[in-house]
mmCIF file of C-alpha atoms in Angstrom:
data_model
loop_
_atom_site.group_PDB
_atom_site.id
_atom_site.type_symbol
_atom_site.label_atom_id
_atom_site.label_comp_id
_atom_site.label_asym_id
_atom_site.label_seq_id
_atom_site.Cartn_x
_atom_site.Cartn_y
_atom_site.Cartn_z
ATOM 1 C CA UNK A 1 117.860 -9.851 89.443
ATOM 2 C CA UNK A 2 117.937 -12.562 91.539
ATOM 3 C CA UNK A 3 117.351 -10.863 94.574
ATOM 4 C CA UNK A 4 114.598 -8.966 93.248
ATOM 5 C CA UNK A 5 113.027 -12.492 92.191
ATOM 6 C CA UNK A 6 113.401 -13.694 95.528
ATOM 7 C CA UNK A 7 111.830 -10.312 97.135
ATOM 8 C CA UNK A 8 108.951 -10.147 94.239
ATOM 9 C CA UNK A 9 107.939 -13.862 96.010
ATOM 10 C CA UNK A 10 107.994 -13.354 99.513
ATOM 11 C CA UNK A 11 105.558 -10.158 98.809
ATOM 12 C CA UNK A 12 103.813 -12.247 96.993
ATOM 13 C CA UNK A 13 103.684 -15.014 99.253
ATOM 14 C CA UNK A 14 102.898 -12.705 102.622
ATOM 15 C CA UNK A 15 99.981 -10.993 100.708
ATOM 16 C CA UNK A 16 98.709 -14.644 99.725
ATOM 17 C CA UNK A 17 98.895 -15.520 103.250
ATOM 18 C CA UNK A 18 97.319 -12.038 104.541
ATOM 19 C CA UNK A 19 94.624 -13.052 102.668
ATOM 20 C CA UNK A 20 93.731 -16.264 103.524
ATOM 21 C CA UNK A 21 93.963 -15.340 106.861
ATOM 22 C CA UNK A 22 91.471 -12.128 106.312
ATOM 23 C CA UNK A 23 89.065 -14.343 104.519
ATOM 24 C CA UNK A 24 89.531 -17.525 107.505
ATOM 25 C CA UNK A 25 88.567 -14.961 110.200
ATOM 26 C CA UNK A 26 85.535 -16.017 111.604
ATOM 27 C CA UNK A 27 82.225 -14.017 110.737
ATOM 28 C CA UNK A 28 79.572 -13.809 113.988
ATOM 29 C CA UNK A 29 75.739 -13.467 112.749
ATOM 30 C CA UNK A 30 73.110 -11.492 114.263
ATOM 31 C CA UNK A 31 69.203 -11.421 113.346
ATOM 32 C CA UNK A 32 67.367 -8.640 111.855
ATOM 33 C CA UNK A 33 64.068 -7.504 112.533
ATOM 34 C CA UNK A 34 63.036 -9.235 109.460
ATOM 35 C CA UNK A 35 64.370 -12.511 110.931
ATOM 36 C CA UNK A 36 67.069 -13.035 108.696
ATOM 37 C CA UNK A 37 70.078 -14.553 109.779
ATOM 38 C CA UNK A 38 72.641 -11.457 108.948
ATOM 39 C CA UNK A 39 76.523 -12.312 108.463
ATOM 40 C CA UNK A 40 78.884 -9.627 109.964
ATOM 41 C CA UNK A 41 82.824 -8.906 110.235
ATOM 42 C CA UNK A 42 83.901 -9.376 114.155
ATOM 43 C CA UNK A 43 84.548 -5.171 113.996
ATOM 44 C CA UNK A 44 82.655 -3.070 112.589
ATOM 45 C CA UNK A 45 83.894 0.394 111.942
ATOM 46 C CA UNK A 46 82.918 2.121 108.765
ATOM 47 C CA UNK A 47 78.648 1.906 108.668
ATOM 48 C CA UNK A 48 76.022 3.755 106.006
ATOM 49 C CA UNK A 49 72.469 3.997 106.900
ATOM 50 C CA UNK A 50 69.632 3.966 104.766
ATOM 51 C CA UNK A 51 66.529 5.058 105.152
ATOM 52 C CA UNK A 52 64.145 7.360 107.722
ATOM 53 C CA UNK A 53 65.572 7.449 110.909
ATOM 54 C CA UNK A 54 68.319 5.169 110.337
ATOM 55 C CA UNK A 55 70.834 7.982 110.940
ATOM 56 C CA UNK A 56 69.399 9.354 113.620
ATOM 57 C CA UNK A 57 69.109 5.953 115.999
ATOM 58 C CA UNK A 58 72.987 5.730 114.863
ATOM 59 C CA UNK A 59 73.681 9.133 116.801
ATOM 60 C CA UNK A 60 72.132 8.113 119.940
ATOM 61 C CA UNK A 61 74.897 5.206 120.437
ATOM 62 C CA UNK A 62 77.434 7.876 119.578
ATOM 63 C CA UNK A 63 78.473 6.003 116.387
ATOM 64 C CA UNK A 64 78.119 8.886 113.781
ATOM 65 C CA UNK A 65 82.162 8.586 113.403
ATOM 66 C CA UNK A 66 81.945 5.404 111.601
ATOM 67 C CA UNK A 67 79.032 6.644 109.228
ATOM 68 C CA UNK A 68 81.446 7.117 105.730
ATOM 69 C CA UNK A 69 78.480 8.160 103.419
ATOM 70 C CA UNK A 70 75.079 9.788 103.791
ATOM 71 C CA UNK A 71 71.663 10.055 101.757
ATOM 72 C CA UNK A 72 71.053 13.259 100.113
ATOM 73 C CA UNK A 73 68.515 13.946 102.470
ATOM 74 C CA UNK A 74 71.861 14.894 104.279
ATOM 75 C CA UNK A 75 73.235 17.645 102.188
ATOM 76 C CA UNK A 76 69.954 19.200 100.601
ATOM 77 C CA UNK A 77 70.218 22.872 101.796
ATOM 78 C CA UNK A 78 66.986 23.898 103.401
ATOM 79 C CA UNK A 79 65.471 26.814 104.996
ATOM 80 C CA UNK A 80 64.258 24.508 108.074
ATOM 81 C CA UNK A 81 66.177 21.218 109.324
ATOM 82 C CA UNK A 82 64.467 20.281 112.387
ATOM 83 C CA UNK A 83 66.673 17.318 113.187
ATOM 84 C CA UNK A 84 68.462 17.507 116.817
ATOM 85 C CA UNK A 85 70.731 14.637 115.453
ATOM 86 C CA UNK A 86 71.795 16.619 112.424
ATOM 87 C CA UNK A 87 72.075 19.655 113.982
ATOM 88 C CA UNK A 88 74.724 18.076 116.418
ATOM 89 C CA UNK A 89 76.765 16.165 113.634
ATOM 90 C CA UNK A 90 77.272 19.250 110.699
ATOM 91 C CA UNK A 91 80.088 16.773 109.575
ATOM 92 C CA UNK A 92 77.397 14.591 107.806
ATOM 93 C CA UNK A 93 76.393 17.346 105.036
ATOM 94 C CA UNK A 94 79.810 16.779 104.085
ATOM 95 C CA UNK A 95 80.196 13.270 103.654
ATOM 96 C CA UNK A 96 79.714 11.422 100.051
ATOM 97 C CA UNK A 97 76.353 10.506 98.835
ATOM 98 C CA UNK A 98 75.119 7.440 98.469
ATOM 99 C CA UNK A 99 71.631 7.422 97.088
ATOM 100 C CA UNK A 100 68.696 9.494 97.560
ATOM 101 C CA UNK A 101 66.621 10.062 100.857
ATOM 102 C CA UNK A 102 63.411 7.504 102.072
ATOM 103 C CA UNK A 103 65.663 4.678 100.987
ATOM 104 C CA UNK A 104 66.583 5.090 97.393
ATOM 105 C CA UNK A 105 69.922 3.586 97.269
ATOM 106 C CA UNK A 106 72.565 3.771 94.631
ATOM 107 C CA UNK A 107 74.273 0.509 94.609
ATOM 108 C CA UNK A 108 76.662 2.075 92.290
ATOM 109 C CA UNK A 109 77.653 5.393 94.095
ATOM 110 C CA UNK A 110 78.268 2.696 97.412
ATOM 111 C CA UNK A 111 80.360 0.767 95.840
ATOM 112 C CA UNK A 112 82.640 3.395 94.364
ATOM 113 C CA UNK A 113 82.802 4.809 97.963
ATOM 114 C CA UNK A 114 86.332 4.973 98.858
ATOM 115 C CA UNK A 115 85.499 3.975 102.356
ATOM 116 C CA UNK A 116 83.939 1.102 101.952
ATOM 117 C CA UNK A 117 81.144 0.020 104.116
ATOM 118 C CA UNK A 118 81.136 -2.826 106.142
ATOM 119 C CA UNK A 119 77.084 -2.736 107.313
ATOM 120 C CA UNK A 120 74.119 -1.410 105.938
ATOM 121 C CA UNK A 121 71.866 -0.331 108.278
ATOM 122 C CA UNK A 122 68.204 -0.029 107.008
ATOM 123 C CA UNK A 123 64.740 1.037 108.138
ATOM 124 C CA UNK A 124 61.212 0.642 106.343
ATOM 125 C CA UNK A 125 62.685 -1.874 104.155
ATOM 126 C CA UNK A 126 59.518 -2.120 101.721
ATOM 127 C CA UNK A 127 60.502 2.022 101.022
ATOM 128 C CA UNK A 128 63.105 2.045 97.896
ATOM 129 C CA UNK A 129 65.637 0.242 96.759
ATOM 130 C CA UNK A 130 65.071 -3.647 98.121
ATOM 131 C CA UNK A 131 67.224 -4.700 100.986
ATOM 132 C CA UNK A 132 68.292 -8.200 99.478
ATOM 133 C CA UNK A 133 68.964 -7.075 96.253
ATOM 134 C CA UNK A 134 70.775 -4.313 97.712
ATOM 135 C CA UNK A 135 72.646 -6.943 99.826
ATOM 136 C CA UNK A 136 73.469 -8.846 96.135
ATOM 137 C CA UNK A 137 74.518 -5.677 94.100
ATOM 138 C CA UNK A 138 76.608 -4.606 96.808
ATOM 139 C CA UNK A 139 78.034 -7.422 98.529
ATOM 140 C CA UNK A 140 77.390 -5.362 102.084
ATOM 141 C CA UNK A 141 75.666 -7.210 104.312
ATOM 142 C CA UNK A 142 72.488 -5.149 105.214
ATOM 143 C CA UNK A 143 70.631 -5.089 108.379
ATOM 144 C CA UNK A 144 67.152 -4.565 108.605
ATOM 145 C CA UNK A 145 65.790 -2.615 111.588
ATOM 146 C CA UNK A 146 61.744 -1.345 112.206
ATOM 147 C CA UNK A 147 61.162 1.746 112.981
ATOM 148 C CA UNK A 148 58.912 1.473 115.502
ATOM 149 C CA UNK A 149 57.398 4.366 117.718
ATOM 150 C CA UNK A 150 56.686 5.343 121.210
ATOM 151 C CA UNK A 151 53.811 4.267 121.726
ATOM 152 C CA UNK A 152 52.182 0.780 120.690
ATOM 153 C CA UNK A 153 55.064 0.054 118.489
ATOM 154 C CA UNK A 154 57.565 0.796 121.434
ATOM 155 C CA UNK A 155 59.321 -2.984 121.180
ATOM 156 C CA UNK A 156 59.870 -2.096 117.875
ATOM 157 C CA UNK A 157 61.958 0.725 118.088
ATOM 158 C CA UNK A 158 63.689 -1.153 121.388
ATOM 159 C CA UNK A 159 64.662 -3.667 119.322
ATOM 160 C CA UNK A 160 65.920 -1.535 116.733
ATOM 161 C CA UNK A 161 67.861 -0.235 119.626
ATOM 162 C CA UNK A 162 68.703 -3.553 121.018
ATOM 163 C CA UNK A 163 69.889 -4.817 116.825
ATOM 164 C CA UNK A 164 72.189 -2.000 116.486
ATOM 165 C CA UNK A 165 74.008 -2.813 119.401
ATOM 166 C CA UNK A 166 74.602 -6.279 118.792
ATOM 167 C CA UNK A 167 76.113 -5.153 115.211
ATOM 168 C CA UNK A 168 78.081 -2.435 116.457
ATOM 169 C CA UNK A 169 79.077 -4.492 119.700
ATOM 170 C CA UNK A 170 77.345 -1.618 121.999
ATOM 171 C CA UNK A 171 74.474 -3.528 123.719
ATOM 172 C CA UNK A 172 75.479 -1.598 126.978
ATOM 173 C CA UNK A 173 74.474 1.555 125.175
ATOM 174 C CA UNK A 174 71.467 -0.064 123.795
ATOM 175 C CA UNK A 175 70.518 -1.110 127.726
ATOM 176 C CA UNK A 176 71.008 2.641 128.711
ATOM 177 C CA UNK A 177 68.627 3.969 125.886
ATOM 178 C CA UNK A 178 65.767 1.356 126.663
ATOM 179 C CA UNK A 179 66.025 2.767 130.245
ATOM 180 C CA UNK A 180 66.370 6.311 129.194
ATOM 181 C CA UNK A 181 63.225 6.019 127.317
ATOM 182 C CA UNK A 182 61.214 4.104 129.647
ATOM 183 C CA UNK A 183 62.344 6.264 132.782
ATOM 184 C CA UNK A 184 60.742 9.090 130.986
ATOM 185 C CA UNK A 185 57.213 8.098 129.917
ATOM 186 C CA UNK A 186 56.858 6.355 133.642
ATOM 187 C CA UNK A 187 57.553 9.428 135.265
ATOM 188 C CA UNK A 188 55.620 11.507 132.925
ATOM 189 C CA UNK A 189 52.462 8.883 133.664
ATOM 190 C CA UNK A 190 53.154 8.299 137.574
ATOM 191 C CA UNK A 191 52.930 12.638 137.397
ATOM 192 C CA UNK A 192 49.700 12.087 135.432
ATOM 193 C CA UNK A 193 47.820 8.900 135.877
ATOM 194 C CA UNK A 194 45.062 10.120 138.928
ATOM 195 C CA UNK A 195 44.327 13.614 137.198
ATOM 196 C CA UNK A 196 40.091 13.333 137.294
ATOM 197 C CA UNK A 197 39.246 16.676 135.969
ATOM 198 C CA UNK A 198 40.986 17.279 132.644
ATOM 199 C CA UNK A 199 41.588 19.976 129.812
ATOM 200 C CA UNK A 200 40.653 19.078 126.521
ATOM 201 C CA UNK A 201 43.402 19.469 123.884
ATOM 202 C CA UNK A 202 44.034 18.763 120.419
ATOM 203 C CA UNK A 203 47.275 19.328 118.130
ATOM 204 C CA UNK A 204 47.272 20.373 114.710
ATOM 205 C CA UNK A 205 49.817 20.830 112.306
ATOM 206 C CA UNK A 206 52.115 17.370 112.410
ATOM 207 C CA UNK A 207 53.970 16.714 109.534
ATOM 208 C CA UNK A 208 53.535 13.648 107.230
ATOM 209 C CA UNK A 209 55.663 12.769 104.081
ATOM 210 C CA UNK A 210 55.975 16.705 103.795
ATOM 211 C CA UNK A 211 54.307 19.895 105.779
ATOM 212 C CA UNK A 212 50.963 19.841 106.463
ATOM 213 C CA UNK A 213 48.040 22.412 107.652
ATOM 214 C CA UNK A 214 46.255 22.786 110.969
ATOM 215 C CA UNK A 215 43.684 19.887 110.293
ATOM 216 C CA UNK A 216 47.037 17.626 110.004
ATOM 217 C CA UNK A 217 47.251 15.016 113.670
ATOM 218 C CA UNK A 218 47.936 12.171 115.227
ATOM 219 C CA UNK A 219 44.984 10.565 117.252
ATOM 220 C CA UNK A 220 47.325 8.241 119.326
ATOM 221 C CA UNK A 221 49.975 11.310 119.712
ATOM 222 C CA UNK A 222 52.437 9.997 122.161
ATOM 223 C CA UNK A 223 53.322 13.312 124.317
ATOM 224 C CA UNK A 224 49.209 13.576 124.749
ATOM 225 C CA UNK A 225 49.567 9.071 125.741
ATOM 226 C CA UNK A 226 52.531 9.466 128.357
ATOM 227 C CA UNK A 227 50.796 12.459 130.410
ATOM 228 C CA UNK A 228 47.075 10.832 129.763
ATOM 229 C CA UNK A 229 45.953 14.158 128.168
ATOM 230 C CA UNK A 230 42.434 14.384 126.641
ATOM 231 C CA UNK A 231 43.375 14.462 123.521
ATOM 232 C CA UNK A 232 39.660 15.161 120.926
ATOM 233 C CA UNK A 233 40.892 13.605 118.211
ATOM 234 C CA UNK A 234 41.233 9.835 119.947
ATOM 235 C CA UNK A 235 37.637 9.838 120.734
ATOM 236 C CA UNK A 236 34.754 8.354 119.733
ATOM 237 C CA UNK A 237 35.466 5.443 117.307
ATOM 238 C CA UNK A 238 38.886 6.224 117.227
ATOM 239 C CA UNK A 239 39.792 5.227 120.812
ATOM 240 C CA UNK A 240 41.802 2.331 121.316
ATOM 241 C CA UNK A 241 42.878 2.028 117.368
ATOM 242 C CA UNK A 242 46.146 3.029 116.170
ATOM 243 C CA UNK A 243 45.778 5.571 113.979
ATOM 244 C CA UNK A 244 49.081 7.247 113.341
ATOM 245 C CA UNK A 245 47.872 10.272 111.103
ATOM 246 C CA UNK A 246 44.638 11.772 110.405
ATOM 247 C CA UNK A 247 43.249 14.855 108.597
ATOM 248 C CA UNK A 248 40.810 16.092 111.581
ATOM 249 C CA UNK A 249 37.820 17.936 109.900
ATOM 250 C CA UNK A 250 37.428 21.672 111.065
ATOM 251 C CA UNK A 251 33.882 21.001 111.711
ATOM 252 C CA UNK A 252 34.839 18.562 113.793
ATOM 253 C CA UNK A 253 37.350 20.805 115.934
ATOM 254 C CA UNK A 254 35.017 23.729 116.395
ATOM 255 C CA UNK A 255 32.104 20.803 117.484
ATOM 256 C CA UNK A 256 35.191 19.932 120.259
ATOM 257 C CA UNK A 257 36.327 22.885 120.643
ATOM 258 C CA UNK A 258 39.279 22.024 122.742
ATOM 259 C CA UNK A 259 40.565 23.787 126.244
ATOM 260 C CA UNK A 260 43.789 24.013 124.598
ATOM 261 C CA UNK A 261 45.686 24.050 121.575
ATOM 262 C CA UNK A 262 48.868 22.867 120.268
ATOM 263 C CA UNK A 263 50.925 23.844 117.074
ATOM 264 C CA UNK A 264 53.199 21.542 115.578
ATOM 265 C CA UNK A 265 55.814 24.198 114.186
ATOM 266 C CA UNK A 266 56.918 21.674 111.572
ATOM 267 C CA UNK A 267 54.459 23.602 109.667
ATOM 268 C CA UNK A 268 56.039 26.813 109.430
ATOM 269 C CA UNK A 269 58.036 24.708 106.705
ATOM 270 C CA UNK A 270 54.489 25.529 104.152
ATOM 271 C CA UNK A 271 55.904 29.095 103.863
ATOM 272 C CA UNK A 272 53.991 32.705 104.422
ATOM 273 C CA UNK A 273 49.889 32.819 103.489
ATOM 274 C CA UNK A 274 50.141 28.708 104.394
ATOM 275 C CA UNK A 275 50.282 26.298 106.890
ATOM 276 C CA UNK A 276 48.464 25.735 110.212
ATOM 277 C CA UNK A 277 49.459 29.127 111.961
ATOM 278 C CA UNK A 278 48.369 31.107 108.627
ATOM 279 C CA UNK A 279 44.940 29.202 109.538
ATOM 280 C CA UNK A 280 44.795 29.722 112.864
ATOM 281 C CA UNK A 281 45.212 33.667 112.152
ATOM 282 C CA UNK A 282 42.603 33.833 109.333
ATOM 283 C CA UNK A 283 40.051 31.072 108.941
ATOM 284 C CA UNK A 284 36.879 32.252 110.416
ATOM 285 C CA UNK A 285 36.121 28.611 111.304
ATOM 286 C CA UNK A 286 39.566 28.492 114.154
ATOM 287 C CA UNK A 287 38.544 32.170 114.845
ATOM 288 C CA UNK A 288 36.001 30.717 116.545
ATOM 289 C CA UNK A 289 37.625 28.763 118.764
ATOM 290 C CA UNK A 290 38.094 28.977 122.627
ATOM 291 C CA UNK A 291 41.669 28.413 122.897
ATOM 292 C CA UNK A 292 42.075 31.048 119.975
ATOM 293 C CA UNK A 293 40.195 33.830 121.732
ATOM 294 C CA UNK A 294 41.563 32.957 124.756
ATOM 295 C CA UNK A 295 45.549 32.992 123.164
ATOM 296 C CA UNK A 296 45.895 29.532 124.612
ATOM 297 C CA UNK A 297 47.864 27.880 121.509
ATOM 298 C CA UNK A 298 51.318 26.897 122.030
ATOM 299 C CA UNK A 299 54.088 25.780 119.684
ATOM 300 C CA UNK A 300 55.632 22.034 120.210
ATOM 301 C CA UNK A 301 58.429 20.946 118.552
ATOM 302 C CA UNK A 302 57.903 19.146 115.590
ATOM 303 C CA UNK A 303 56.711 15.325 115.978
ATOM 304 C CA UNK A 304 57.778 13.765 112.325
ATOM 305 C CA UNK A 305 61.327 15.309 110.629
ATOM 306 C CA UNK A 306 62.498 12.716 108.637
ATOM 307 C CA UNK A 307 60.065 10.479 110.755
ATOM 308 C CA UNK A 308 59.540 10.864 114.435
ATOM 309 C CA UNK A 309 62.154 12.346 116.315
ATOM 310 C CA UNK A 310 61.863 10.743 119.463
ATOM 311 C CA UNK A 311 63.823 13.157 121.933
ATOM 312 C CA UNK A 312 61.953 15.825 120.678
ATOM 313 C CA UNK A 313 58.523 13.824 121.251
ATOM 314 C CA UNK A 314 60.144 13.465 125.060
ATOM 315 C CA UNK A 315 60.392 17.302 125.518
ATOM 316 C CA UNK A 316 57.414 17.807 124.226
ATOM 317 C CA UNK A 317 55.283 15.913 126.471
ATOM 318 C CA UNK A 318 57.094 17.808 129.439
ATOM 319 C CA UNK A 319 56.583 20.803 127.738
ATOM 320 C CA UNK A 320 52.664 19.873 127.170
ATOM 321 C CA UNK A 321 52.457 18.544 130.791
ATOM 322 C CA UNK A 322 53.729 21.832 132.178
ATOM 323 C CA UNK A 323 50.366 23.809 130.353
ATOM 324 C CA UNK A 324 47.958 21.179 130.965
ATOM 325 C CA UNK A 325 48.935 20.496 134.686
ATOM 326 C CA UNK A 326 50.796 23.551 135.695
ATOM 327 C CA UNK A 327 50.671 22.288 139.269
ATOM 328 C CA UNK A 328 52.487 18.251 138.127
ATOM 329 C CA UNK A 329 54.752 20.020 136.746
ATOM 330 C CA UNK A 330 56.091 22.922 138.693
ATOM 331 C CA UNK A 331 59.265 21.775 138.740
ATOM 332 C CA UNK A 332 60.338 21.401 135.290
ATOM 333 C CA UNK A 333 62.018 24.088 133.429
ATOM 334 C CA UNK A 334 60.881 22.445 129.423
ATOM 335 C CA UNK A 335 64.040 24.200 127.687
ATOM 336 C CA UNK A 336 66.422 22.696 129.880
ATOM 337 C CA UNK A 337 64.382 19.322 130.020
ATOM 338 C CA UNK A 338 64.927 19.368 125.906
ATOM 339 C CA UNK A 339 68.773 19.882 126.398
ATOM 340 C CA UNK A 340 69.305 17.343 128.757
ATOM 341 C CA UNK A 341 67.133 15.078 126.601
ATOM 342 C CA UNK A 342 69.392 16.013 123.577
ATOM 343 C CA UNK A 343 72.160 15.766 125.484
ATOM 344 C CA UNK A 344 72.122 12.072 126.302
ATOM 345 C CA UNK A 345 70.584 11.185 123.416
ATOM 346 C CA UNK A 346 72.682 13.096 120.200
ATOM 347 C CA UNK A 347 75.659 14.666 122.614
ATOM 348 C CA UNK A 348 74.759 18.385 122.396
ATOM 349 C CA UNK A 349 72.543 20.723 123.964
ATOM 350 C CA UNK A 350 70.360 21.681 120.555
ATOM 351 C CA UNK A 351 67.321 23.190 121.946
ATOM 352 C CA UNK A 352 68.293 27.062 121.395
ATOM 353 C CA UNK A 353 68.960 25.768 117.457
ATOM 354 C CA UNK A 354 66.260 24.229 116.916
ATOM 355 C CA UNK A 355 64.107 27.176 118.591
ATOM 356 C CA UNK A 356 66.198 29.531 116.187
ATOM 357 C CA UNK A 357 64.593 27.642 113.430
ATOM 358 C CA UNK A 358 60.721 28.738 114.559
ATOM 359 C CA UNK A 359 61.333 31.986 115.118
ATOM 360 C CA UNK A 360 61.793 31.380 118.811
ATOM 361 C CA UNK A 361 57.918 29.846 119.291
ATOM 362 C CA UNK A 362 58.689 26.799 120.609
ATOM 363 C CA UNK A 363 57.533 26.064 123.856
ATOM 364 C CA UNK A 364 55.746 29.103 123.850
ATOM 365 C CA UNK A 365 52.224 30.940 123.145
ATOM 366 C CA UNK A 366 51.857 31.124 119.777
ATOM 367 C CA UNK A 367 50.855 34.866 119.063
ATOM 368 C CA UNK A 368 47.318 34.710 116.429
ATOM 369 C CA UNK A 369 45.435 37.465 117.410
#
């Protein structure tokens, strides 16, 4: 009895002391991109991210092994899932749930995860569920990162990169994105930048918040920025402004009637008799288009999945600069550009997947006539 008495202490006594020692270890603070002063644990190994995008920037720094739960975005079956990073990382549709997709978070579902989280990652913090609260309810720290894009909001998304790896202690990772990134549009603008005489092009289809028809763009699209395309939809009073999606009139498209067309195949998602390649075959308005008659529309891969998926926005604009300047460009084989894109960025070749998805029309002329 005694003995057990004496043994019952000592447990009792080394847990004690565990503990203090656990809750004495110092904490190291980082700042989010909302300027908030963000206490962390000195390792950080078992992560959720919430929100657009969030999972996806996790991928690039090859941290998807210490991602314990997903959104439902995650395990939704689907006909199309146009997401490189998902497509490398199957494991993720397998993982617990912890709220729904765009940021609608579950405090309750995370806190009955059985691994439990030490970070919250979180992007477009005024979508869903608050991050402070969330930070109360939960008692996970959360870290808020912006989005950003590729264009004017670049520094954003650099130091969403640049945030992540202070949190997961990977800032030489973060270094080697920022470069990857920035090697790419250079080039693509060094191959570009004294092109005079100049195709006019426009791209229809881009997804927003869902599928979207031919009229469906982006004036300030980035692939059309990095190889200084001539791009009708950023003219006029548009030029110089920001504008990250637009419905561009039909009247307005025939009046430009562009050299060359584009097809964002994220809208093969709108199903048979819809969508922008349903238009292209049977509005009498596109019929009457140059590019159409001419069967000078090609499929891109698709800008926005989940927001913008930046390696595929990379390919892309190799892809685009090897139609529009066939002669710049020469040397590029687009497929294999995508892989190697994928490659560094997710850690798998996922072009031929993604392809499989559209009916094999990416990077290719899109058959209308």
């Amino acid at each position: 009895m005694k003995k057990k008495y004496w043994t019952l202490l000592f447990t009792f006594l080394f847990l004690a002391v565990f503990a203090c020692l656990a809750v004495a270890q110092p904490l190291r603070q980082i700042t989010d991109a909302n300027l908030r002063t963000v206490n962390l644990p000195q390792k950080i190994d078992r992560i959720i991210c919430s929100g657009p995008g969030s999972l996806r920037l996790i991928t690039y720094f090859n941290a998807q092994d210490l991602v314990v739960a997903v959104d439902d975005m995650e395990t939704k079956k689907r006909n199309f899932d146009a997401r490189p990073y998902f497509l490398a990382n199957p494991q993720f549709k397998e993982l617990p749930v912890f709220g729904g997709f765009r940021g609608y978070d579950d405090p309750e579902k995370i806190l009955g995860l059985k691994n439990f989280p030490q970070v919250i990652f979180k992007t477009y913090a005024t979508m869903g569920y608050d991050p402070v609260e969330l930070g109360k309810k939960t008692g996970i720290p959360v870290v808020i990162l912006e989005y950003g894009d590729l264009f004017k909001n670049r520094k954003k998304f650099f130091n969403a990169l640049n945030i992540i790896g202070q949190v997961l202690q990977k800032e030489s990772r973060a270094k080697e994105l920022i470069r990857f990134f920035n090697e790419h549009i250079h080039e693509l603008e060094n191959r570009t930048k004294d092109i005079a005489d100049k195709k006019t092009c426009f791209i229809g289809g881009i997804a927003f918040k869902g599928p979207h028809g031919f009229q469906s763009t982006e004036p300030s699209y980035p692939p059309f920025q990095f190889i200084n395309a001539k791009n009708v939809a950023s003219t006029g009073d548009m030029t110089g402004k920001n504008f990250r999606h637009s419905n561009f009139s039909k009247e307005k498209i025939l009046q430009a009637d562009p050299d060359i067309l584009f097809l964002d195949l994220s809208t093969l998602q709108m199903g048979e008799g819809h969508g922008g390649l349903h238009e292209l075959k049977n509005d009498p308005v596109y019929k009457g288009l140059t590019a159409v008659n001419a069967n000078k529309v090609y499929g891109v891969l698709p800008y926005n999945w989940y927001t913008q998926n930046y390696g595929s926005i990379l390919a892309d604009a190799w892809y685009i600069g090897t139609i529009l300047y066939p002669d710049r460009f020469a040397d590029i084989d687009p497929k294999k550009k995508a892989d190697e894109i994928y490659e560094f960025l997710v850690s798998k070749p996922v072009f031929n997947s993604m392809n499989s998805l559209f009916q094999d029309m990416v990077f290719q002329p899109v058959d209308i006539n």
